[in-house]
Short mmCIF file of C-alpha atoms and ligand atoms in Angstrom, two decimals:
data_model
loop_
_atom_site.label_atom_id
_atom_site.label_comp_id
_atom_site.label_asym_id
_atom_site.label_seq_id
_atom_site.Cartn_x
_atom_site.Cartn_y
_atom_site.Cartn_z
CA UNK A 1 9.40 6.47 18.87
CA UNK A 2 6.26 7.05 17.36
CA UNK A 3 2.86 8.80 18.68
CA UNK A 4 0.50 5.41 19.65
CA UNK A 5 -2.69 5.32 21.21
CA UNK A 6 -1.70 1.91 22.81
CA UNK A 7 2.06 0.40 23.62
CA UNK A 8 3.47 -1.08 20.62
CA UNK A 9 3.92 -4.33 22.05
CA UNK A 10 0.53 -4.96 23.27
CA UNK A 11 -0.66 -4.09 19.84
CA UNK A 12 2.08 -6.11 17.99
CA UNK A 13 0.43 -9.34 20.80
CA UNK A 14 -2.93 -8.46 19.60
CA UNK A 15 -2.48 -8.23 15.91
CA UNK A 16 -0.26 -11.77 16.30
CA UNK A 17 -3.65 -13.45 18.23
CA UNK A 18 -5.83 -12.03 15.63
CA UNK A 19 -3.38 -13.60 13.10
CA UNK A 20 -3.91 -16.92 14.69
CA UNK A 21 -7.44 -16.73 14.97
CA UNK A 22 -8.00 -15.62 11.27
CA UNK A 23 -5.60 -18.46 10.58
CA UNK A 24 -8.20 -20.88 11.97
CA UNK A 25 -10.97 -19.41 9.72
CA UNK A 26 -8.26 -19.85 6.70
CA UNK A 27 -8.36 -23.83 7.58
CA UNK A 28 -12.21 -23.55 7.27
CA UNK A 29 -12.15 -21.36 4.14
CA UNK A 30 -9.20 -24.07 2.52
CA UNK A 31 -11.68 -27.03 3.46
CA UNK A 32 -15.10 -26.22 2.72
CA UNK A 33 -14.90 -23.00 -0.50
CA UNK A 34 -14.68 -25.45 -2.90
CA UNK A 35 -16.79 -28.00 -1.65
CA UNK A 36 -19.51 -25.32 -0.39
CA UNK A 37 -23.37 -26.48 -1.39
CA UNK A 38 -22.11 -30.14 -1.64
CA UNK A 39 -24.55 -32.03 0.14
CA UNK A 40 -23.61 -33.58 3.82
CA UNK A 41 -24.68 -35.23 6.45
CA UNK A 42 -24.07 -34.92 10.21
CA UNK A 43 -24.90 -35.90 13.32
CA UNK A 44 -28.00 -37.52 11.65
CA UNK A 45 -28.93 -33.98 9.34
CA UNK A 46 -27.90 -33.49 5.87
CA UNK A 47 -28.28 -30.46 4.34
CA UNK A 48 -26.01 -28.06 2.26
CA UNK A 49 -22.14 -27.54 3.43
CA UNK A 50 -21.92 -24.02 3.94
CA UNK A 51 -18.61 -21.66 6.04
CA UNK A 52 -20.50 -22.45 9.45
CA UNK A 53 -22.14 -25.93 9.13
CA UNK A 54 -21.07 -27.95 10.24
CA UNK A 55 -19.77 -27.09 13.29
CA UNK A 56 -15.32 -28.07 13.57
CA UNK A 57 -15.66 -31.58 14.49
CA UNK A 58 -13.91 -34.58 14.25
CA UNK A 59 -13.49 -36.07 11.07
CA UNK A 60 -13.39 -39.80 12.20
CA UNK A 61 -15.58 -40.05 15.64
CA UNK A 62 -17.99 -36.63 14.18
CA UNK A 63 -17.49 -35.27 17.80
CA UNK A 64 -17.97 -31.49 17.39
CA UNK A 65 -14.81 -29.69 19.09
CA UNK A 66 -15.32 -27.21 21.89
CA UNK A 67 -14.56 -23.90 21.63
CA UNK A 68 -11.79 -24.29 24.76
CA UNK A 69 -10.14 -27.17 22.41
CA UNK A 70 -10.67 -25.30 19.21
CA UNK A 71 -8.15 -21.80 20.76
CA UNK A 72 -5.35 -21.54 17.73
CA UNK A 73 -2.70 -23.44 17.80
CA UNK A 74 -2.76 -24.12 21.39
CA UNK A 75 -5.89 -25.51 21.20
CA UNK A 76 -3.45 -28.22 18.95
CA UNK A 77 -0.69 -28.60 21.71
CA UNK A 78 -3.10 -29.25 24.50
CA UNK A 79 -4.49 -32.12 23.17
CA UNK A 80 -0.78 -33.18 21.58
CA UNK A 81 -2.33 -33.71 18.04
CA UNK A 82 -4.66 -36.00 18.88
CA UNK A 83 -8.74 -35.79 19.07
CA UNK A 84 -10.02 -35.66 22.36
CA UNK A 85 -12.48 -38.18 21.96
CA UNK A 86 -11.38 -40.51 19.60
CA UNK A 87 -7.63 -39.61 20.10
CA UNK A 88 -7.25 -40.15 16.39
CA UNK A 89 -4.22 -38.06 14.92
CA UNK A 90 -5.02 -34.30 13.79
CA UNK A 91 -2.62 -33.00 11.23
CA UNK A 92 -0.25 -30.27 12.34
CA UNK A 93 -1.51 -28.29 9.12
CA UNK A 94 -4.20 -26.43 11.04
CA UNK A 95 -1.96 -24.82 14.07
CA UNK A 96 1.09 -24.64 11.27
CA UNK A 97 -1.41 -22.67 9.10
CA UNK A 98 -2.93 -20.52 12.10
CA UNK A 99 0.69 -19.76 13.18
CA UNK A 100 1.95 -18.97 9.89
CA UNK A 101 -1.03 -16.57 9.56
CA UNK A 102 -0.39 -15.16 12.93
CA UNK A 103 3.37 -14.55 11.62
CA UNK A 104 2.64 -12.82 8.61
CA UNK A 105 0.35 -10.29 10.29
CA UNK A 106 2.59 -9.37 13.14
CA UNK A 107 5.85 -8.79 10.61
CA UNK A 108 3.76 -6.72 8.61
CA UNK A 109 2.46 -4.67 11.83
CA UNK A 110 5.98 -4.66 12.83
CA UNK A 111 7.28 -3.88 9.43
CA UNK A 112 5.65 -0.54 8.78
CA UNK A 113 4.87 0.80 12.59
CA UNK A 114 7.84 -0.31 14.33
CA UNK A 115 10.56 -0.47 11.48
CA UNK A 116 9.01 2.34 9.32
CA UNK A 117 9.69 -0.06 6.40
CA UNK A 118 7.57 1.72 4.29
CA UNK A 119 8.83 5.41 4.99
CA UNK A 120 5.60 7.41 4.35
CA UNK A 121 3.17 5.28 6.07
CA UNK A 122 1.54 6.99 8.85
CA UNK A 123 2.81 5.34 12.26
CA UNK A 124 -0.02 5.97 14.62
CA UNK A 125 -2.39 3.38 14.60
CA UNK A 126 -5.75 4.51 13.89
CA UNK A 127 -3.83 6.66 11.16
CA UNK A 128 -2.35 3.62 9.46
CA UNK A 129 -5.15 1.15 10.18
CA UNK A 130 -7.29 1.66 6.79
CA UNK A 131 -4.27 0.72 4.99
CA UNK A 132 -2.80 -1.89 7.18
CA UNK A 133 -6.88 -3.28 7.37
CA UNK A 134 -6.28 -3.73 3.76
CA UNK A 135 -2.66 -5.54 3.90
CA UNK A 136 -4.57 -7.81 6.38
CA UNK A 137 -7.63 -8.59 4.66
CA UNK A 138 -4.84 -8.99 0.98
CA UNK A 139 -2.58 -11.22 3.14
CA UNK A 140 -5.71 -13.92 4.33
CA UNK A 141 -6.96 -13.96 0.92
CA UNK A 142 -3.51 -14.91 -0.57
CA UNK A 143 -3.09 -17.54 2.25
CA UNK A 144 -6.14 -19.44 1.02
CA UNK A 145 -6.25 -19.28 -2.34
CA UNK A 146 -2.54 -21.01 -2.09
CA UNK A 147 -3.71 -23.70 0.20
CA UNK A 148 -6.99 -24.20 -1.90
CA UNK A 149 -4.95 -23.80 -5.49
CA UNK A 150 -2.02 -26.67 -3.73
CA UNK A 151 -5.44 -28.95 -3.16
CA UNK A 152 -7.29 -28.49 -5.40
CA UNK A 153 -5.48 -26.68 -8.50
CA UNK A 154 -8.37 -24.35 -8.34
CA UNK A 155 -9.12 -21.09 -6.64
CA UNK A 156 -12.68 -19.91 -6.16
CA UNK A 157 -12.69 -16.71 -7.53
CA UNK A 158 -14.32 -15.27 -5.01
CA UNK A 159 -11.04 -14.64 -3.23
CA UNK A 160 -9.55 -12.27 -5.96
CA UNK A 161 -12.75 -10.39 -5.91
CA UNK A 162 -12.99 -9.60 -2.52
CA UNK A 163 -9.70 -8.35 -2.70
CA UNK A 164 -9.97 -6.06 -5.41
CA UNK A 165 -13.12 -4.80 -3.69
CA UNK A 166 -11.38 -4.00 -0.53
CA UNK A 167 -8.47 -2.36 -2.93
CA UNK A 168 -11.33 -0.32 -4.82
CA UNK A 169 -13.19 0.57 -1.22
CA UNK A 170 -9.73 1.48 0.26
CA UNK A 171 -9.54 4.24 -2.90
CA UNK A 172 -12.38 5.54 -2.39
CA UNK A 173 -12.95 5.82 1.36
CA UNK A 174 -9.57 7.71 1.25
CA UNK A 175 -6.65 4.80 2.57
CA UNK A 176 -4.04 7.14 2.68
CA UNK A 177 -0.23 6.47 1.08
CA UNK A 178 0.43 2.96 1.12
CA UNK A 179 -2.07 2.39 -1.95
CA UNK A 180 -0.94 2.34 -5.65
CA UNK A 181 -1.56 6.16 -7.71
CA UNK A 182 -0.85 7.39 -10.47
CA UNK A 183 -1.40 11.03 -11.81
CA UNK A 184 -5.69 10.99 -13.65
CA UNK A 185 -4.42 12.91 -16.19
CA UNK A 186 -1.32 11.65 -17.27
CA UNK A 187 -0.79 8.49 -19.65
CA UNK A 188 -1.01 5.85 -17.37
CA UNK A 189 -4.23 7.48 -16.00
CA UNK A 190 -5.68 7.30 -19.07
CA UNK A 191 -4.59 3.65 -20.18
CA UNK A 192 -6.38 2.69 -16.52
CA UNK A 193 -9.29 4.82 -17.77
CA UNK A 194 -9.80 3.32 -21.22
CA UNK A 195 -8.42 -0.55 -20.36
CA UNK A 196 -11.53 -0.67 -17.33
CA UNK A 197 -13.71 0.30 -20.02
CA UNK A 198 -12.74 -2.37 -22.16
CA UNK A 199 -12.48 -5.05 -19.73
CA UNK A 200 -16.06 -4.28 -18.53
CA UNK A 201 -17.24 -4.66 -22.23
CA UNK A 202 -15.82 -7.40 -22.73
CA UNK A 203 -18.04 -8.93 -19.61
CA UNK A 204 -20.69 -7.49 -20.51
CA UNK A 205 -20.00 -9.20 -24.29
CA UNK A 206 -19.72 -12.17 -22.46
CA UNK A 207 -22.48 -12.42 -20.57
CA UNK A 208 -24.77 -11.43 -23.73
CA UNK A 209 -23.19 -14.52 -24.96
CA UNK A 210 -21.91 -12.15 -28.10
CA UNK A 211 -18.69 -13.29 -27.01
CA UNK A 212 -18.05 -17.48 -27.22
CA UNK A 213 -16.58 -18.53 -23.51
CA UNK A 214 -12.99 -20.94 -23.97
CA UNK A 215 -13.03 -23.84 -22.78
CA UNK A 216 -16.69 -24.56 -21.60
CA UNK A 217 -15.43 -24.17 -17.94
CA UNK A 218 -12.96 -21.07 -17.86
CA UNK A 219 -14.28 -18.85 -15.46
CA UNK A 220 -16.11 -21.31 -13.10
CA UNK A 221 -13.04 -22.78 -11.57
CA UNK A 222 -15.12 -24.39 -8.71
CA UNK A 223 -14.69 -27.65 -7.69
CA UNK A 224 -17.50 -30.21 -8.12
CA UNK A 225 -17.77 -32.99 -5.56
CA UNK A 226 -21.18 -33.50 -6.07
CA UNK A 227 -20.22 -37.15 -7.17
CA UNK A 228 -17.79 -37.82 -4.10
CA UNK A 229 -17.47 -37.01 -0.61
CA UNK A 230 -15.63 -33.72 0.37
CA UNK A 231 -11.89 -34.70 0.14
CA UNK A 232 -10.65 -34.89 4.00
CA UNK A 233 -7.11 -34.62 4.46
CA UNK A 234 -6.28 -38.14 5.90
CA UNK A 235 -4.92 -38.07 9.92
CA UNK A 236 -1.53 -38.74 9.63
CA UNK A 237 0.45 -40.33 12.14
CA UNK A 238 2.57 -39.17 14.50
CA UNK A 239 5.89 -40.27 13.37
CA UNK A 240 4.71 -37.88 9.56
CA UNK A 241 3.99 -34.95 11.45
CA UNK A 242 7.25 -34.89 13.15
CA UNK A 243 9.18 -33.15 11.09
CA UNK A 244 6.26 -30.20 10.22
CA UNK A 245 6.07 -29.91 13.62
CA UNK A 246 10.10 -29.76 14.21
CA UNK A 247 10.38 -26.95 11.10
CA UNK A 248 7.74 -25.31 12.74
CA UNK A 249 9.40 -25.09 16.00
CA UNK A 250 13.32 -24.08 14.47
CA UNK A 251 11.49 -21.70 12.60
CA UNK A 252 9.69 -19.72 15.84
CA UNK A 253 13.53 -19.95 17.52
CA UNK A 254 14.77 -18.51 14.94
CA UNK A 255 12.48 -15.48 14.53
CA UNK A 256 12.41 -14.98 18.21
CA UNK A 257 16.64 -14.91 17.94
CA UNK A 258 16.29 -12.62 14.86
CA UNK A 259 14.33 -9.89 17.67
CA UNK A 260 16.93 -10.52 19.81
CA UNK A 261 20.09 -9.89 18.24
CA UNK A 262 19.22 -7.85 14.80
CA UNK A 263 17.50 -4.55 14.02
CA UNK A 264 13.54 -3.97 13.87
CA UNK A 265 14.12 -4.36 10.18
CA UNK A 266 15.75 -7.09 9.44
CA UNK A 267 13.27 -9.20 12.64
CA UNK A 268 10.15 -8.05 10.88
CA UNK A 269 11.45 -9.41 7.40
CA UNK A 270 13.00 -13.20 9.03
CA UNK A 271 8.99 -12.76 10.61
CA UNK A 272 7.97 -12.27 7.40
CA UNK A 273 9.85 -15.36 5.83
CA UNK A 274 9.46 -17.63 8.68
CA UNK A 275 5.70 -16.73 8.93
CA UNK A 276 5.86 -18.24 4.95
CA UNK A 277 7.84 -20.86 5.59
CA UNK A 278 5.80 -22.04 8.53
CA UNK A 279 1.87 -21.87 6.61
CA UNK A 280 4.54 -23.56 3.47
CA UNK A 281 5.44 -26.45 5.28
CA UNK A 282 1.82 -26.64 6.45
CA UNK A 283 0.11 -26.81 3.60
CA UNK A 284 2.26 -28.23 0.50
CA UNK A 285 3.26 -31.37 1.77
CA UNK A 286 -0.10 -33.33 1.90
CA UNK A 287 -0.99 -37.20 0.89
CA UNK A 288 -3.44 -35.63 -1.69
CA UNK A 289 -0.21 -35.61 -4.62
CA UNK A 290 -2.87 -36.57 -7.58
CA UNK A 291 -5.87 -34.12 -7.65
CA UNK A 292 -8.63 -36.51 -8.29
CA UNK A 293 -10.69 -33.46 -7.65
CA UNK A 294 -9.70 -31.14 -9.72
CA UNK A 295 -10.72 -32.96 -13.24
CA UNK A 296 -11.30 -29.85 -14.68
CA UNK A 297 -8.23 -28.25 -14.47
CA UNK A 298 -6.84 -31.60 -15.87
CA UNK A 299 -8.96 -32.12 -18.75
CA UNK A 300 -8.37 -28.48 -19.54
CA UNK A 301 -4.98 -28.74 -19.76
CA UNK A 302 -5.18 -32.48 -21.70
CA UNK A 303 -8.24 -30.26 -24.22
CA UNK A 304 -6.26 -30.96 -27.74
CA UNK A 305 -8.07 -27.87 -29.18
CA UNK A 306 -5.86 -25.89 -26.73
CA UNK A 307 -4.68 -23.54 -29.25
CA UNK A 308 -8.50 -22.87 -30.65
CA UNK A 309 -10.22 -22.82 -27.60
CA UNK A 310 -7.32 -20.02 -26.00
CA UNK A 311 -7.99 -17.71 -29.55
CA UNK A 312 -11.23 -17.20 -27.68
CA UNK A 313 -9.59 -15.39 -24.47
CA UNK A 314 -7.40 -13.39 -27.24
CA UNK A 315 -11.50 -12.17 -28.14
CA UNK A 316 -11.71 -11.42 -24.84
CA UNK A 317 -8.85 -9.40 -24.37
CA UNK A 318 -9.36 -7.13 -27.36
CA UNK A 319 -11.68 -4.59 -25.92
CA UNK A 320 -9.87 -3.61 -22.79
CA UNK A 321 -6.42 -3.14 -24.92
CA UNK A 322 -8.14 -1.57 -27.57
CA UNK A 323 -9.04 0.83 -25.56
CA UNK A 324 -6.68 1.81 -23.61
CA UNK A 325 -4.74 2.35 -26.28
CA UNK A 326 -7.31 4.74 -27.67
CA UNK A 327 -7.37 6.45 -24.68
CA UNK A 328 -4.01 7.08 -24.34
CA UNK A 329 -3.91 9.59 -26.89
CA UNK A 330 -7.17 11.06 -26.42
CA UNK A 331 -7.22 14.30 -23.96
CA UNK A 332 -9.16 13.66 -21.29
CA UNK A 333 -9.54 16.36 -18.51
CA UNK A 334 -9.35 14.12 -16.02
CA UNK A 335 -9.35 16.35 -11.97
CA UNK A 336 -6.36 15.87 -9.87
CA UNK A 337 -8.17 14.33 -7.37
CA UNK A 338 -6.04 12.25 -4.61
CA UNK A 339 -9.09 9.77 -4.57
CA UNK A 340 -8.95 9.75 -8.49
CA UNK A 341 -5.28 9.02 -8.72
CA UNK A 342 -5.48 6.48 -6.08
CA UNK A 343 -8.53 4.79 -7.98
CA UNK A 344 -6.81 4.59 -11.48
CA UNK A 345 -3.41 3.37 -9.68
CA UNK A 346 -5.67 0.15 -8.65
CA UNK A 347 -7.03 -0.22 -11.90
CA UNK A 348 -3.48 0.21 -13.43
CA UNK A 349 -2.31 -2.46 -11.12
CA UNK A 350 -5.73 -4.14 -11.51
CA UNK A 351 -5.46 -4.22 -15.59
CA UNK A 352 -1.35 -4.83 -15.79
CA UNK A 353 -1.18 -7.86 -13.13
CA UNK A 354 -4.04 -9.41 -15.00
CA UNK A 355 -3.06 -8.76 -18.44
CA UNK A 356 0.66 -9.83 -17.49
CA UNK A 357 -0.57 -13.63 -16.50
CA UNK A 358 -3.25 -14.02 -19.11
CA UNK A 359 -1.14 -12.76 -22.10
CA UNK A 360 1.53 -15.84 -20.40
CA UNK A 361 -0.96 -18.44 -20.31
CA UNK A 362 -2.43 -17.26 -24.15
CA UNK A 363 1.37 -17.06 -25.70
CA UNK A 364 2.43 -20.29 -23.86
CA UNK A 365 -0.50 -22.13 -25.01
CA UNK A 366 -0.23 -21.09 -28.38
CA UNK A 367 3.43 -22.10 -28.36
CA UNK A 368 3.31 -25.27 -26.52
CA UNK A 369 0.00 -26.41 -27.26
CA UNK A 370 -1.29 -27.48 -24.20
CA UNK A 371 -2.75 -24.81 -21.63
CA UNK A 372 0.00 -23.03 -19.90
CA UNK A 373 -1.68 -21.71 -16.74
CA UNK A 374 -4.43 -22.07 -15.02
CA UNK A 375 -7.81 -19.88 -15.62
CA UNK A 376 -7.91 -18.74 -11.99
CA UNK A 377 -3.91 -17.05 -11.83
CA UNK A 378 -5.02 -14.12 -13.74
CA UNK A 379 -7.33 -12.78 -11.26
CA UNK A 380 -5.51 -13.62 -9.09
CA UNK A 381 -2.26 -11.71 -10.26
CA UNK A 382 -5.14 -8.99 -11.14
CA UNK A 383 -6.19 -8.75 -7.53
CA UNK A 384 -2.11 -8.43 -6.59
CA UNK A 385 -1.63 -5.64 -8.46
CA UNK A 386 -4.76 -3.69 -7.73
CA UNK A 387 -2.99 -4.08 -4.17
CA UNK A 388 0.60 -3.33 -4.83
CA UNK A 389 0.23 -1.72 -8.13
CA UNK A 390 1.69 -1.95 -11.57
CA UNK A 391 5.25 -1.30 -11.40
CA UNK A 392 5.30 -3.70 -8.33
CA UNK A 393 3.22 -6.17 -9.64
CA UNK A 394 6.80 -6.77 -12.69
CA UNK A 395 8.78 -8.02 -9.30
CA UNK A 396 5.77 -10.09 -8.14
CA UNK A 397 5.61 -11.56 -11.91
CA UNK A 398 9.32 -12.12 -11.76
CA UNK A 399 9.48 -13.52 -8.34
CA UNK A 400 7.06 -16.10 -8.60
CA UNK A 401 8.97 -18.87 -11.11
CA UNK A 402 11.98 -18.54 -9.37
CA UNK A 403 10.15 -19.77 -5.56
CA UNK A 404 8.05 -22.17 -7.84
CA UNK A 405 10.98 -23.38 -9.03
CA UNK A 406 12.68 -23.84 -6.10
CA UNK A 407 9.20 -25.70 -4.85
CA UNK A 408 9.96 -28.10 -8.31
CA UNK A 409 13.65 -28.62 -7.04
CA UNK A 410 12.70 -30.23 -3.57
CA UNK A 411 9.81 -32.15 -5.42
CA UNK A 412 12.40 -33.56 -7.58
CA UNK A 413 14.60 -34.42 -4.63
CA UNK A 414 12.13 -36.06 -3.03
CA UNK A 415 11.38 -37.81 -6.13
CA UNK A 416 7.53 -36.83 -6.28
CA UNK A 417 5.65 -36.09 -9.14
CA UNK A 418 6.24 -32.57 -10.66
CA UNK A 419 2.60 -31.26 -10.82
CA UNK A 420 2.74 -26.95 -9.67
CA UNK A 421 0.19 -25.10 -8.83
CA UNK A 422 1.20 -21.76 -9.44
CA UNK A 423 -1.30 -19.99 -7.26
CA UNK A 424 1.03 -20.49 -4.11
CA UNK A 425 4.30 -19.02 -5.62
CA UNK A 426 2.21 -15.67 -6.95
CA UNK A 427 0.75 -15.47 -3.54
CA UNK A 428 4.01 -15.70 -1.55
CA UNK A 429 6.05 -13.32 -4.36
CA UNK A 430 3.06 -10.50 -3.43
CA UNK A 431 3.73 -11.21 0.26
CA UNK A 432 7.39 -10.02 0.25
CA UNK A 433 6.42 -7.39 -2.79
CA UNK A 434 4.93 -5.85 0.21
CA UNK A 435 8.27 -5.18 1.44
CA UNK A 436 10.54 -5.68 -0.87
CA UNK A 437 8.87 -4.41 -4.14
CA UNK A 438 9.58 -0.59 -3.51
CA UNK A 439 13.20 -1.22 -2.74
CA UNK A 440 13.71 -3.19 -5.64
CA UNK A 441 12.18 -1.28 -8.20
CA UNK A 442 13.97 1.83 -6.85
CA UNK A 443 17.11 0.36 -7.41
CA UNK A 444 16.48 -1.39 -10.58
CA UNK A 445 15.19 2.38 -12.09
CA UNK A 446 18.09 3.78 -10.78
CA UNK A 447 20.46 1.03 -13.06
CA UNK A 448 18.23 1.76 -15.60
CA UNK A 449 17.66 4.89 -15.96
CA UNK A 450 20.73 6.70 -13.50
CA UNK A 451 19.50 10.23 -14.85
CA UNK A 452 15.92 10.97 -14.52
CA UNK A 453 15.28 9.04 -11.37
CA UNK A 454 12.04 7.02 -10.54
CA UNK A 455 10.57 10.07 -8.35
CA UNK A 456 9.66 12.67 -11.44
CA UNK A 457 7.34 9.72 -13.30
CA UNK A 458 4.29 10.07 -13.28
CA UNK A 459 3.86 7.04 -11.13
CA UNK A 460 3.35 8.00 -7.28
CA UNK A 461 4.78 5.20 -5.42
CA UNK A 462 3.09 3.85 -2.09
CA UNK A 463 4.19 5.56 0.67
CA UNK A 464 5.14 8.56 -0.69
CA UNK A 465 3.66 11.65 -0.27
CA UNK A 466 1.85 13.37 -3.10
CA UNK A 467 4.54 15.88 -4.56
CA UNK A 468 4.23 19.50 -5.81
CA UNK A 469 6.75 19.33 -8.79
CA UNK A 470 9.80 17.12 -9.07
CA UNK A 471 12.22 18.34 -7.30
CA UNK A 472 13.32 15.35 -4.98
CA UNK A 473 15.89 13.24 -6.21
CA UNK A 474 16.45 9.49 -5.45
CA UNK A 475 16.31 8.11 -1.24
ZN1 ZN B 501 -12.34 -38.03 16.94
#
């Protein structure tokens, strides 16, 4: 048993509440990012729509909700679904999505303090909380972008960007282990070095206008409502919510029986899966199946100078390539600092999830002609890998077509219209990368490459400890 300040279980309890209540900021966030300056009017003001104003009200009767009635997910079950005042029908997407988050964060608690799923990580609390802070803060920001992205087919990129800030923060105010490193001086050090470089010219060519921008509306993938009202997701009835609300509940049984009857391990990862399934079933199926309000993404995909207009993100993509391939053979003296290695390990991830998805949607739109991905998945992916790092960021990129197309196989069944947003399927693939990422990558290396094994590279994986010289062989 490990050394805790507190008893496990009234930790795991805590981080599962905290879960739920950063689930019902997530509903919020999904709701108002995009639509955030639109003008609004309520209870006879109008001003701009901002994360606290308006207060949670009632959609139909513009009641605000008490605090007592606005407690996650029970908040939900007390008043059976229905406003208090008006007793119109609330969807089951907000205590779905609260208890989904409130899933997540207890399997990953669970996960690496109770079943030691990732080996290194330091098991007291306060020793594991910088990096588990981060997991947290990674996890939430995932969540919404995949609810706003299945709206919308946007995500604000404010979302990647905080989470490659926390990643870069995490680096530098010394998160121990479960980060991403790789050695300063070696080659993959150096391509980190020399790719940042690049990518922040290339910004900086950007913003001096010396480099054209594609599209006209790449890189501002907000939403515009400013000629509508903010899209509302229409109160269902009863009878539609039944069987969210029945998935929802087989899914809790099942977790609960999976602590029952199987090991710490295998609990935390059903947790982790049901936890998906549960914000899934929350947020994907939704009367909103034509996004009226995302005309941009639409027009950009329908833009018949899709090949020109992508030649100009090729431009863009020069400079950071450029130079990381200069600096790979250049001989830096780069120190051996921990906090060095750990920063270029989040760039590495940083540069290689982002490059991955944007070279995809360049090559695909070249080939097919019509824009391949959306704007928004490459720094999205970018943020993903500055979290898990670059060799787990090739299983997220893997990963992700096979859930989406799982997602496209029940659309078809249910005969719906086939339009993907991609952003949830790259979120949910980093999700179990958490977990699953270091496994597989350990045993695909070891198929691979059965001699040398994975531990002399020069990568340092998360969760291991820094290493002296190569003698270890594989776990
Ligand atoms: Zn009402």
């Amino acid at each position: 048993m490990p050394k805790m300040e507190f008893p496990l279980w009234l930790m795991a309890g805590f981080i599962f509440v905290l879960g739920c209540c950063v689930g019902s900021f997530l509903n919020v966030v999904i709701w108002r990012l995009p639509a955030r300056g639109t003008l609004v009017t309520f209870q006879n003001r109008t001003a701009r729509l901002t994360l606290s104003w308006p207060p949670s009200h009632c959609p139909v009767c513009q009641n605000a909700i008490a605090w007592y009635r606005n407690i996650p997910v029970f908040g939900w079950l007390c008043l059976r679904g229905k406003c208090h005042t008006c007793r119109v029908a609330i969807s089951p997407r907000y205590p779905l999505v609260e208890l989904g988050t409130g899933l997540l964060f207890l399997s990953l608690y669970l996960g690496f303090f109770l079943a030691h799923w990732n080996s290194g990580a330091t098991p007291t609390i306060f020793g594991g909380a910088l990096p588990m802070l981060l997991y947290l803060i990674f996890v939430s920001g995932l969540l919404a972008a995949s609810a706003i992205d299945a709206d919308f087919f946007i995500i604000p990129l404010e979302i990647p960007y905080l989470i490659m800030a926390a990643a870069l923060a995490s680096c530098i105010f010394g998160a121990p282990k479960m980060l991403p490193a790789v050695v300063p001086a070696s080659v993959w050090g150096k391509l980190a070095l020399g790719g940042t470089v690049g990518l922040l010219l290339s910004n900086v060519l950007l913003y001096l206008k010396v480099m054209p921008r594609s599209f006209d509306i790449a890189n501002c993938p907000r939403g515009d409502w400013s000629d509508g009202p903010m899209p509302l997701i229409p109160p269902p009835t009863l009878k539609q919510s039944w069987p969210q609300i029945i998935a929802g509940i087989v899914i809790s049984i099942i977790i609960a029986l999976a602590w029952l009857l199987c090991v710490a391990r295998v609990a935390a990862f059903v947790t982790m899966i049901g936890g998906m399934l549960v914000f899934l079933i929350g947020v994907l199926p939704h009367p909103i199946n034509v996004p009226d309000d995302s005309r941009q993404v639409l027009e950009e995909s329908d833009d018949i100078n899709a090949r020109r207009e992508i030649s100009k993100e090729i431009l863009f993509l020069l400079p950071p390539i450029g130079l990381a391939m200069v600096a790979a053979f250049v001989p830096l003296p780069l120190p051996a600092e921990p906090w060095l290695a750990r920063l270029l390990g989040v760039l590495l991830g940083l540069l290689v999830g982002g490059g991955t998805i944007w070279l995809t949607r360049i090559l695909g739109t070249l080939v097919m002609g019509r824009v391949a991905m959306g704007a928004a998945d490459a720094p999205l992916m970018a943020a993903i890998g500055a979290v898990v790092g670059a060799p787990a960021v090739a299983v997220v990129f893997f990963l992700a077509p096979i859930l989406g197309l799982i997602w496209a196989m029940v659309l078809k069944v249910q005969g719906k219209p086939n339009i993907l947003p991609y952003g949830p399927w790259l979120s949910m693939a980093a999700i179990l990368t958490l977990f699953v990422g270091h496994p597989v990558i350990n045993w695909y290396a070891g198929q691979l490459f059965p001699k040398p094994p994975v531990n002399q590279s020069t990568i340092i994986w998360p969760g291991e400890p820094a290493r002296p010289a190569a003698t270890k062989n594989q776990k």
